[in-house]
Amino acid sequence: MTPFNRFVAILGITLVSAQAHAVDVSFTSSAGLAQSYGNTYTTTVDGLTISASAWSSTARANQFEQAALTLTPGFGLGVCSSQEKANCTAKNFADALGNKGADDLILFSFSGAVNLQSLSMIQFGGDSDLSIWAGAGAFSPAGLKASLIGTATLYDNTSNVNTVKTVSLAGFTGSYDWIAVAARIGQNNDFAKLQSLTINPVAQPVPDAATWMTMLAGLGLVGFRVNRRQA
């Protein structure tokens, strides 16, 4: 293969690798997580790093403060608030993402922009309504009330059967750096553990016409020089 053809092949591989594909991040097969206030769970899938942290509206005036993130193999992510104490047990679903006594929230942050596809959860206690937010840029709910995060997208559960449920995130049509999932704000009977999150890393922008012309001119110059050397 000539240097010119090798360069063209590398360029083709680079363009193909820039195409986005869905990433399914599971939280059920991981080992248990040491529980402490402010702990995080971080994983990297296909070069994308996803970090999860726990929060609860147990601070003064129902403001969010750091809680303990729980990870139960086979079940998924939940939250222990300062009211429930770190290392809380499954009694009365205390270690789940819930809203009894205080509103629990799990924040997922991404190392790059993503499109949101869906999440799955397992329901406890007969109901699992959710409030969901997403945004771009750095974000922390510390010291915020739920109303200050913005208008939540609501997921209304329609079945009291405690099974795994899939929540579509198709309503989030942009690209996002984070997503926050809470037990339904304003209620007190919702409990769930988050099992997986499906996202689509945002592909690199396709070069505009001027950039393509510059690239083609460069390729032509490389080809011309290679042909001269071979001659």
Coordinates of N, CA and C in Angstrom, one line a residue:
M1 N 0.9 -1.2 0.0 CA 0.0 0.0 0.0 C 0.9 1.2 0.0
T2 N 0.6 2.2 -0.9 CA 1.4 3.4 -1.0 C 1.1 4.3 0.2
P3 N 2.0 5.2 0.5 CA 1.7 6.1 1.6 C 0.4 6.9 1.5
F4 N 0.1 7.3 0.2 CA -1.1 8.0 -0.1 C -2.3 7.2 0.3
N5 N -2.3 5.9 -0.2 CA -3.5 5.0 0.0 C -3.6 4.7 1.5
R6 N -2.4 4.6 2.2 CA -2.5 4.4 3.6 C -3.1 5.6 4.4
F7 N -2.8 6.8 3.9 CA -3.4 8.0 4.5 C -4.9 8.0 4.3
V8 N -5.3 7.7 3.1 CA -6.7 7.7 2.8 C -7.5 6.6 3.7
A9 N -6.8 5.4 3.9 CA -7.4 4.4 4.7 C -7.6 4.9 6.2
I10 N -6.5 5.5 6.7 CA -6.6 6.1 8.1 C -7.7 7.1 8.2
L11 N -7.8 8.0 7.2 CA -8.8 9.0 7.2 C -10.2 8.3 7.3
G12 N -10.4 7.3 6.5 CA -11.7 6.6 6.5 C -12.0 6.0 7.8
I13 N -11.0 5.3 8.4 CA -11.3 4.7 9.7 C -11.6 5.8 10.8
T14 N -11.0 7.0 10.7 CA -11.2 8.1 11.6 C -12.7 8.5 11.5
L15 N -13.1 8.7 10.2 CA -14.5 9.2 10.0 C -15.5 8.2 10.5
V16 N -15.3 6.9 10.3 CA -16.2 5.8 10.7 C -16.2 5.8 12.3
S17 N -15.1 5.9 12.9 CA -15.0 5.9 14.4 C -15.8 7.0 15.0
A18 N -16.0 8.1 14.3 CA -16.6 9.3 14.8 C -18.2 9.1 14.9
Q19 N -18.7 8.0 14.3 CA -20.1 7.8 14.3 C -20.5 7.3 15.7
A20 N -21.7 7.8 16.1 CA -22.2 7.5 17.5 C -22.8 6.1 17.5
H21 N -22.8 5.5 18.6 CA -23.6 4.2 18.8 C -24.1 4.2 20.3
A22 N -25.1 3.4 20.5 CA -25.8 3.4 21.8 C -24.9 2.7 22.8
V23 N -24.8 3.2 24.0 CA -24.1 2.6 25.1 C -25.1 2.3 26.2
D24 N -25.1 1.0 26.6 CA -25.9 0.5 27.7 C -25.1 0.3 29.0
V25 N -25.4 1.1 30.0 CA -24.6 1.1 31.2 C -25.4 0.4 32.3
S26 N -25.0 -0.8 32.8 CA -25.7 -1.6 33.7 C -25.2 -1.3 35.1
F27 N -26.1 -1.3 36.1 CA -25.7 -1.1 37.5 C -26.1 -2.3 38.4
T28 N -26.4 -3.4 37.7 CA -26.8 -4.6 38.5 C -25.8 -5.7 38.6
S29 N -24.8 -5.7 37.7 CA -23.7 -6.7 37.8 C -22.5 -6.2 38.5
S30 N -22.4 -5.0 38.9 CA -21.3 -4.5 39.6 C -21.2 -5.0 41.1
A31 N -20.0 -4.9 41.7 CA -19.9 -5.3 43.1 C -20.5 -4.2 43.9
G32 N -20.9 -4.6 45.2 CA -21.5 -3.6 46.1 C -20.6 -2.4 46.3
L33 N -21.2 -1.3 46.7 CA -20.5 0.0 46.8 C -20.4 0.3 48.3
A34 N -19.2 0.7 48.8 CA -19.0 1.1 50.2 C -19.9 2.4 50.4
Q35 N -20.7 2.4 51.4 CA -21.7 3.5 51.6 C -21.1 4.5 52.5
S36 N -21.1 5.8 52.1 CA -20.7 6.9 52.9 C -21.3 8.1 52.2
Y37 N -21.6 9.2 53.0 CA -22.1 10.4 52.5 C -21.1 11.0 51.5
G38 N -21.6 11.3 50.3 CA -20.8 11.9 49.3 C -20.0 10.9 48.4
N39 N -20.3 9.6 48.6 CA -19.6 8.6 47.7 C -20.1 8.7 46.3
T40 N -19.4 8.1 45.4 CA -19.8 8.1 44.0 C -19.5 6.7 43.4
Y41 N -20.2 6.4 42.3 CA -19.9 5.2 41.5 C -19.5 5.7 40.1
T42 N -18.4 5.3 39.6 CA -17.9 5.7 38.3 C -17.5 4.5 37.5
T43 N -17.9 4.5 36.2 CA -17.6 3.4 35.3 C -17.3 4.1 33.9
T44 N -16.5 3.4 33.1 CA -16.1 3.8 31.8 C -16.5 2.8 30.8
V45 N -17.3 3.2 29.8 CA -17.8 2.3 28.8 C -17.5 2.9 27.4
D46 N -16.8 2.2 26.6 CA -16.5 2.6 25.2 C -15.9 4.1 25.3
G47 N -15.0 4.3 26.2 CA -14.3 5.6 26.3 C -15.1 6.7 27.0
L48 N -16.4 6.4 27.3 CA -17.3 7.4 28.0 C -17.3 7.1 29.5
T49 N -17.0 8.1 30.3 CA -17.0 7.9 31.8 C -18.3 8.4 32.3
I50 N -19.0 7.6 33.1 CA -20.3 7.9 33.7 C -20.1 7.9 35.2
S51 N -20.5 9.0 35.9 CA -20.3 9.1 37.4 C -21.7 9.3 38.0
A52 N -22.0 8.5 39.0 CA -23.3 8.6 39.7 C -23.1 9.1 41.2
S53 N -23.9 10.0 41.7 CA -23.9 10.4 43.0 C -25.3 10.5 43.6
A54 N -25.4 10.5 44.9 CA -26.7 10.5 45.6 C -26.9 11.8 46.4
W55 N -28.2 12.2 46.4 CA -28.6 13.4 47.0 C -29.9 13.2 47.7
S56 N -30.2 14.0 48.7 CA -31.5 14.0 49.3 C -31.9 15.3 49.9
S57 N -33.2 15.6 49.9 CA -33.6 17.0 50.4 C -33.8 17.0 51.9
T58 N -32.7 16.6 52.6 CA -32.7 16.5 54.0 C -32.1 17.7 54.7
A59 N -31.5 18.6 53.9 CA -30.9 19.8 54.5 C -32.0 20.8 54.8
R60 N -31.6 21.9 55.4 CA -32.5 23.0 55.8 C -33.4 23.4 54.7
A61 N -34.6 23.6 55.0 CA -35.6 24.1 54.0 C -35.7 23.2 52.8
N62 N -35.6 21.9 53.0 CA -35.7 20.9 51.9 C -34.7 21.1 50.8
Q63 N -33.6 21.6 51.1 CA -32.5 21.7 50.1 C -31.8 20.4 50.0
F64 N -31.2 20.1 48.8 CA -30.5 18.9 48.6 C -29.1 18.9 49.2
E65 N -28.8 17.8 49.8 CA -27.4 17.6 50.4 C -26.9 16.2 50.0
Q66 N -25.6 16.0 50.1 CA -25.1 14.7 49.7 C -25.7 13.6 50.5
A67 N -26.0 12.5 49.9 CA -26.4 11.3 50.6 C -25.5 10.2 50.3
A68 N -25.8 9.0 50.7 CA -25.0 7.8 50.4 C -25.6 7.0 49.3
L69 N -24.8 6.8 48.3 CA -25.3 6.0 47.1 C -25.2 4.5 47.5
T70 N -26.2 3.8 47.2 CA -26.2 2.3 47.4 C -26.2 1.6 46.1
L71 N -25.5 0.5 46.0 CA -25.4 -0.4 44.8 C -25.6 -1.8 45.3
T72 N -26.7 -2.4 45.0 CA -27.0 -3.8 45.4 C -26.9 -4.6 44.1
P73 N -26.0 -5.5 44.1 CA -25.8 -6.4 42.9 C -27.2 -7.1 42.6
G74 N -27.6 -7.1 41.3 CA -28.8 -7.7 40.9 C -30.0 -6.8 41.0
F75 N -29.9 -5.7 41.7 CA -31.0 -4.7 41.9 C -30.7 -3.3 41.4
G76 N -29.5 -2.8 41.7 CA -29.2 -1.5 41.1 C -28.9 -0.4 42.2
L77 N -29.0 0.8 41.7 CA -28.7 2.0 42.5 C -29.8 2.5 43.3
G78 N -29.5 2.9 44.6 CA -30.5 3.5 45.5 C -29.8 4.6 46.3
V79 N -30.5 5.1 47.3 CA -30.0 6.2 48.1 C -30.3 6.0 49.6
C80 N -29.4 6.2 50.5 CA -29.6 6.3 51.9 C -29.3 7.8 52.3
S81 N -30.4 8.4 52.8 CA -30.2 9.8 53.3 C -29.7 9.9 54.7
S82 N -29.4 11.1 55.1 CA -28.9 11.3 56.5 C -30.0 10.9 57.5
Q83 N -31.3 11.0 57.1 CA -32.3 10.5 58.0 C -32.4 9.0 58.2
E84 N -32.0 8.3 57.1 CA -32.0 6.9 57.1 C -30.7 6.3 57.5
K85 N -29.7 7.1 57.6 CA -28.3 6.8 58.0 C -27.6 6.0 56.9
A86 N -26.3 6.2 56.8 CA -25.5 5.4 55.8 C -25.6 3.9 56.2
N87 N -25.4 3.1 55.2 CA -25.6 1.6 55.4 C -27.0 1.2 55.9
C88 N -28.0 2.0 55.4 CA -29.4 1.7 55.8 C -29.7 0.3 55.2
T89 N -30.7 -0.3 55.7 CA -31.1 -1.6 55.3 C -32.3 -1.5 54.3
A90 N -32.7 -2.7 53.8 CA -33.8 -2.7 52.8 C -35.2 -2.6 53.5
K91 N -35.2 -2.5 54.9 CA -36.5 -2.4 55.6 C -37.2 -1.2 55.2
N92 N -38.5 -1.3 54.8 CA -39.4 -0.2 54.4 C -38.7 0.5 53.2
F93 N -37.9 -0.2 52.4 CA -37.3 0.3 51.2 C -36.4 1.5 51.4
A94 N -35.8 1.5 52.6 CA -35.0 2.7 53.0 C -33.8 2.8 52.1
D95 N -33.3 1.7 51.5 CA -32.1 1.8 50.7 C -32.4 2.1 49.2
A96 N -33.7 2.4 48.9 CA -34.1 2.6 47.5 C -34.1 4.1 47.2
L97 N -34.3 4.5 46.0 CA -34.5 5.8 45.6 C -36.0 6.1 45.9
G98 N -36.2 6.9 46.9 CA -37.6 7.1 47.4 C -37.9 8.5 47.8
N99 N -39.1 8.7 48.2 CA -39.6 10.1 48.6 C -40.4 10.1 49.9
K100 N -40.2 9.1 50.7 CA -40.9 9.1 52.0 C -40.1 9.8 53.0
G101 N -40.5 10.9 53.5 CA -39.8 11.7 54.5 C -38.9 12.7 53.8
A102 N -38.2 12.4 52.7 CA -37.4 13.3 52.0 C -37.3 12.8 50.5
D103 N -37.0 13.7 49.6 CA -36.9 13.3 48.2 C -35.4 12.9 47.9
D104 N -35.3 11.7 47.4 CA -34.0 11.2 47.0 C -33.8 11.5 45.5
L105 N -32.5 11.7 45.1 CA -32.1 12.0 43.8 C -30.8 11.3 43.4
I106 N -30.6 10.8 42.2 CA -29.4 10.3 41.7 C -29.0 11.1 40.5
L107 N -27.8 11.6 40.6 CA -27.2 12.5 39.5 C -26.2 11.7 38.7
F108 N -26.4 11.6 37.4 CA -25.4 11.0 36.5 C -24.8 12.1 35.7
S109 N -23.4 12.1 35.7 CA -22.6 13.0 34.9 C -21.8 12.3 33.9
F110 N -21.6 12.9 32.7 CA -20.9 12.2 31.6 C -19.7 13.0 31.2
S111 N -18.7 12.3 30.8 CA -17.4 12.9 30.4 C -17.5 13.6 29.1
G112 N -18.6 13.3 28.3 CA -18.8 14.0 27.0 C -20.3 14.1 26.8
A113 N -20.8 14.9 25.9 CA -22.2 15.1 25.6 C -22.8 13.8 25.1
V114 N -24.1 13.6 25.5 CA -24.8 12.4 25.1 C -26.2 12.7 24.7
N115 N -26.8 11.8 23.9 CA -28.2 11.8 23.7 C -28.8 10.8 24.6
L116 N -29.9 11.1 25.2 CA -30.5 10.2 26.2 C -31.5 9.3 25.5
Q117 N -31.5 8.0 25.8 CA -32.4 7.0 25.2 C -33.4 6.4 26.2
S118 N -33.0 5.8 27.2 CA -33.9 5.2 28.2 C -33.2 4.8 29.5
L119 N -33.9 4.5 30.5 CA -33.4 3.9 31.7 C -34.3 2.8 32.2
S120 N -33.8 1.9 32.9 CA -34.6 0.8 33.5 C -34.5 0.8 35.0
M121 N -35.5 0.4 35.7 CA -35.5 0.4 37.1 C -36.4 -0.8 37.6
I122 N -36.2 -1.2 38.9 CA -37.0 -2.2 39.5 C -37.9 -1.4 40.6
Q123 N -39.1 -1.7 40.6 CA -40.1 -1.0 41.5 C -40.2 -1.7 42.8
F124 N -40.4 -0.9 43.9 CA -40.7 -1.5 45.2 C -41.9 -0.8 45.8
G125 N -42.7 -1.5 46.6 CA -43.8 -0.9 47.3 C -45.0 -0.5 46.5
G126 N -45.1 -1.0 45.2 CA -46.3 -0.7 44.4 C -46.3 0.5 43.6
D127 N -45.3 1.4 43.7 CA -45.3 2.6 42.8 C -43.9 3.1 42.7
S128 N -43.7 3.8 41.5 CA -42.3 4.2 41.2 C -42.3 5.4 40.3
D129 N -43.2 6.4 40.6 CA -43.2 7.6 39.7 C -41.8 8.3 39.9
L130 N -41.4 9.0 38.8 CA -40.1 9.7 38.8 C -40.2 11.1 38.4
S131 N -39.3 12.0 38.9 CA -39.1 13.3 38.3 C -37.7 13.3 37.7
I132 N -37.6 13.8 36.5 CA -36.3 13.7 35.7 C -35.9 15.1 35.1
W133 N -34.7 15.4 35.3 CA -34.1 16.6 34.7 C -32.9 16.3 33.9
A134 N -32.5 17.1 33.0 CA -31.2 16.9 32.2 C -30.7 18.3 31.8
G135 N -29.4 18.4 31.6 CA -28.9 19.7 31.2 C -27.4 19.6 30.7
A136 N -26.9 20.7 30.2 CA -25.5 20.8 29.7 C -24.7 21.6 30.7
G137 N -23.4 21.3 30.7 CA -22.4 22.0 31.5 C -22.4 21.3 32.9
A138 N -21.5 21.9 33.7 CA -21.3 21.3 35.1 C -22.6 21.6 35.9
F139 N -22.9 20.6 36.8 CA -24.1 20.8 37.6 C -24.0 20.1 39.0
S140 N -24.5 20.7 40.0 CA -24.6 20.1 41.3 C -25.9 20.5 42.0
P141 N -26.7 19.6 42.6 CA -27.9 20.0 43.2 C -27.7 20.5 44.7
A142 N -26.4 20.6 45.1 CA -26.1 21.0 46.5 C -26.8 22.3 46.8
G143 N -27.6 22.4 47.9 CA -28.2 23.6 48.4 C -29.4 24.1 47.6
L144 N -29.8 23.3 46.6 CA -31.0 23.7 45.8 C -32.2 22.9 46.2
K145 N -33.4 23.6 46.1 CA -34.6 22.9 46.2 C -35.0 22.4 44.9
A146 N -35.9 21.4 44.8 CA -36.2 20.8 43.6 C -36.7 21.8 42.5
S147 N -37.5 22.8 43.0 CA -38.0 23.8 42.1 C -37.0 24.6 41.4
L148 N -35.8 24.7 42.0 CA -34.7 25.5 41.4 C -33.9 24.8 40.4
I149 N -34.1 23.4 40.3 CA -33.4 22.7 39.3 C -34.0 22.9 37.9
G150 N -35.2 23.3 37.9 CA -36.0 23.5 36.7 C -37.2 22.7 36.7
T151 N -37.9 22.7 35.5 CA -39.2 22.0 35.4 C -38.8 20.5 35.1
A152 N -39.3 19.6 35.9 CA -39.0 18.2 35.7 C -39.9 17.5 34.7
T153 N -39.4 16.6 34.0 CA -40.2 15.7 33.2 C -40.7 14.5 34.1
L154 N -42.0 14.3 34.1 CA -42.5 13.3 35.0 C -42.8 12.0 34.3
Y155 N -42.4 10.9 35.0 CA -42.7 9.6 34.6 C -43.8 9.0 35.5
D156 N -45.0 8.7 35.0 CA -46.1 8.2 35.8 C -46.2 6.7 35.6
N157 N -45.9 6.0 36.7 CA -46.0 4.5 36.6 C -47.5 4.2 36.6
T158 N -47.8 3.2 35.8 CA -49.3 2.8 35.6 C -49.6 1.4 36.2
S159 N -48.6 0.8 36.8 CA -48.8 -0.6 37.3 C -48.2 -0.7 38.7
N160 N -49.0 -1.4 39.6 CA -48.5 -1.6 40.9 C -47.7 -2.9 41.1
V161 N -47.5 -3.6 40.0 CA -46.7 -4.8 40.0 C -45.2 -4.5 40.1
N162 N -44.6 -5.0 41.1 CA -43.1 -4.7 41.3 C -42.2 -5.5 40.4
T163 N -42.1 -5.0 39.2 CA -41.2 -5.6 38.2 C -40.2 -4.6 37.7
V164 N -39.4 -5.0 36.8 CA -38.5 -4.1 36.1 C -39.3 -3.3 35.0
K165 N -39.0 -2.0 35.0 CA -39.8 -1.1 34.1 C -38.8 -0.3 33.3
T166 N -39.1 0.0 32.0 CA -38.3 0.8 31.2 C -38.9 2.2 31.0
V167 N -38.1 3.2 31.2 CA -38.6 4.6 31.1 C -38.0 5.2 29.9
S168 N -38.8 5.6 28.9 CA -38.3 6.3 27.7 C -37.8 7.7 28.0
L169 N -36.6 8.0 27.5 CA -36.1 9.4 27.6 C -36.2 10.1 26.3
A170 N -37.0 9.7 25.4 CA -37.1 10.2 24.1 C -37.5 11.7 24.1
G171 N -38.2 12.1 25.2 CA -38.6 13.5 25.3 C -37.4 14.5 25.4
F172 N -36.3 14.0 25.8 CA -35.1 14.8 25.9 C -34.4 14.7 24.6
T173 N -34.6 15.8 23.8 CA -34.2 15.7 22.3 C -32.8 16.3 22.1
G174 N -32.2 17.0 23.0 CA -30.9 17.6 22.8 C -29.8 16.8 23.2
S175 N -28.6 17.4 23.4 CA -27.4 16.7 23.9 C -27.2 17.2 25.3
Y176 N -26.8 16.3 26.2 CA -26.7 16.6 27.6 C -25.4 16.1 28.3
D177 N -25.0 16.8 29.3 CA -23.8 16.4 30.1 C -24.2 15.7 31.4
W178 N -25.5 15.8 31.8 CA -26.0 15.2 33.0 C -27.5 14.9 33.0
I179 N -27.9 13.9 33.8 CA -29.3 13.7 34.0 C -29.5 13.4 35.5
A180 N -30.6 13.9 36.1 CA -30.9 13.7 37.5 C -32.2 13.0 37.6
V181 N -32.3 11.9 38.3 CA -33.5 11.1 38.5 C -33.9 11.1 39.9
A182 N -35.1 11.5 40.2 CA -35.6 11.5 41.6 C -36.9 10.8 41.7
A183 N -37.2 10.2 42.9 CA -38.5 9.8 43.2 C -39.5 11.0 43.1
R184 N -40.6 10.8 42.6 CA -41.6 11.8 42.2 C -41.6 12.9 43.3
I185 N -41.3 14.1 42.9 CA -41.3 15.3 43.9 C -42.8 15.6 44.2
G186 N -43.1 15.8 45.5 CA -44.4 16.1 45.9 C -45.2 14.9 46.3
Q187 N -44.7 13.7 46.2 CA -45.4 12.5 46.7 C -44.5 11.8 47.7
N188 N -45.1 10.7 48.3 CA -44.3 10.0 49.4 C -44.5 8.5 49.3
N189 N -44.8 8.0 48.2 CA -45.0 6.5 48.1 C -44.3 5.9 46.9
D190 N -43.2 6.5 46.4 CA -42.5 5.9 45.3 C -41.1 5.4 45.7
F191 N -40.8 4.2 45.2 CA -39.6 3.5 45.5 C -39.0 2.7 44.4
A192 N -37.8 2.9 44.0 CA -37.2 2.2 42.9 C -35.7 2.1 43.1
K193 N -35.1 1.2 42.4 CA -33.6 1.1 42.2 C -33.3 1.2 40.7
L194 N -32.4 2.0 40.3 CA -32.1 2.2 38.9 C -31.1 1.1 38.4
Q195 N -31.5 0.4 37.4 CA -30.7 -0.7 36.9 C -29.8 -0.5 35.7
S196 N -30.2 0.4 34.8 CA -29.4 0.6 33.7 C -29.8 2.0 33.0
L197 N -28.9 2.5 32.3 CA -29.1 3.7 31.5 C -28.5 3.6 30.1
T198 N -29.3 3.9 29.1 CA -28.9 3.7 27.7 C -28.8 5.1 27.2
I199 N -27.6 5.4 26.6 CA -27.3 6.7 26.1 C -26.6 6.6 24.8
N200 N -26.5 7.7 24.1 CA -25.9 7.7 22.8 C -24.8 8.8 22.7
P201 N -23.5 8.5 22.8 CA -22.5 9.6 22.8 C -22.7 10.5 21.5
V202 N -22.6 11.8 21.7 CA -22.8 12.7 20.5 C -21.6 12.5 19.6
A203 N -21.9 12.3 18.3 CA -20.9 12.1 17.3 C -20.2 13.4 17.1
Q204 N -18.9 13.4 16.7 CA -18.2 14.6 16.3 C -18.9 15.2 15.1
P205 N -18.8 16.6 15.0 CA -19.5 17.2 13.9 C -18.9 16.9 12.6
V206 N -19.7 16.7 11.6 CA -19.3 16.5 10.2 C -18.6 17.8 9.7
P207 N -17.4 17.7 9.1 CA -16.8 18.9 8.6 C -17.7 19.7 7.6
D208 N -17.6 21.0 7.7 CA -18.4 21.8 6.7 C -17.7 21.8 5.3
A209 N -18.3 22.4 4.4 CA -17.8 22.4 3.0 C -16.4 22.9 2.9
A210 N -16.1 24.0 3.6 CA -14.8 24.6 3.5 C -13.7 23.7 4.0
T211 N -14.1 23.0 5.1 CA -13.1 22.0 5.7 C -12.9 20.9 4.8
W212 N -14.0 20.4 4.1 CA -13.8 19.3 3.2 C -12.9 19.7 2.0
M213 N -13.1 20.9 1.5 CA -12.3 21.4 0.4 C -10.8 21.5 0.8
T214 N -10.5 21.9 2.1 CA -9.2 21.9 2.5 C -8.6 20.5 2.6
M215 N -9.4 19.6 3.2 CA -8.9 18.2 3.3 C -8.6 17.6 1.9
L216 N -9.5 17.9 1.0 CA -9.3 17.3 -0.4 C -8.1 17.9 -1.1
A217 N -7.9 19.2 -0.8 CA -6.7 19.9 -1.4 C -5.5 19.2 -0.8
G218 N -5.5 19.0 0.5 CA -4.3 18.3 1.1 C -4.1 16.9 0.6
L219 N -5.2 16.2 0.4 CA -5.0 14.8 -0.2 C -4.5 14.9 -1.6
G220 N -4.9 15.9 -2.4 CA -4.4 16.0 -3.7 C -2.9 16.3 -3.7
L221 N -2.5 17.2 -2.8 CA -1.1 17.5 -2.7 C -0.2 16.3 -2.3
V222 N -0.8 15.6 -1.3 CA 0.0 14.4 -0.9 C 0.1 13.4 -2.1
G223 N -1.0 13.2 -2.8 CA -1.0 12.3 -3.9 C 0.0 12.7 -5.0
F224 N 0.0 14.0 -5.3 CA 0.9 14.6 -6.3 C 2.4 14.3 -5.9
R225 N 2.7 14.5 -4.7 CA 4.1 14.3 -4.2 C 4.5 12.9 -4.2
V226 N 3.6 12.0 -3.8 CA 3.9 10.6 -3.9 C 4.1 10.1 -5.3
N227 N 3.3 10.6 -6.2 CA 3.4 10.2 -7.6 C 4.7 10.7 -8.2
R228 N 5.2 11.9 -7.8 CA 6.5 12.4 -8.3 C 7.6 11.6 -7.8
R229 N 7.6 11.2 -6.5 CA 8.7 10.4 -6.0 C 8.7 9.0 -6.6
Q230 N 7.5 8.4 -6.9 CA 7.5 7.1 -7.6 C 8.1 7.3 -9.0
A231 N 7.7 8.4 -9.7 CA 8.2 8.6 -11.0 C 9.7 8.7 -11.1

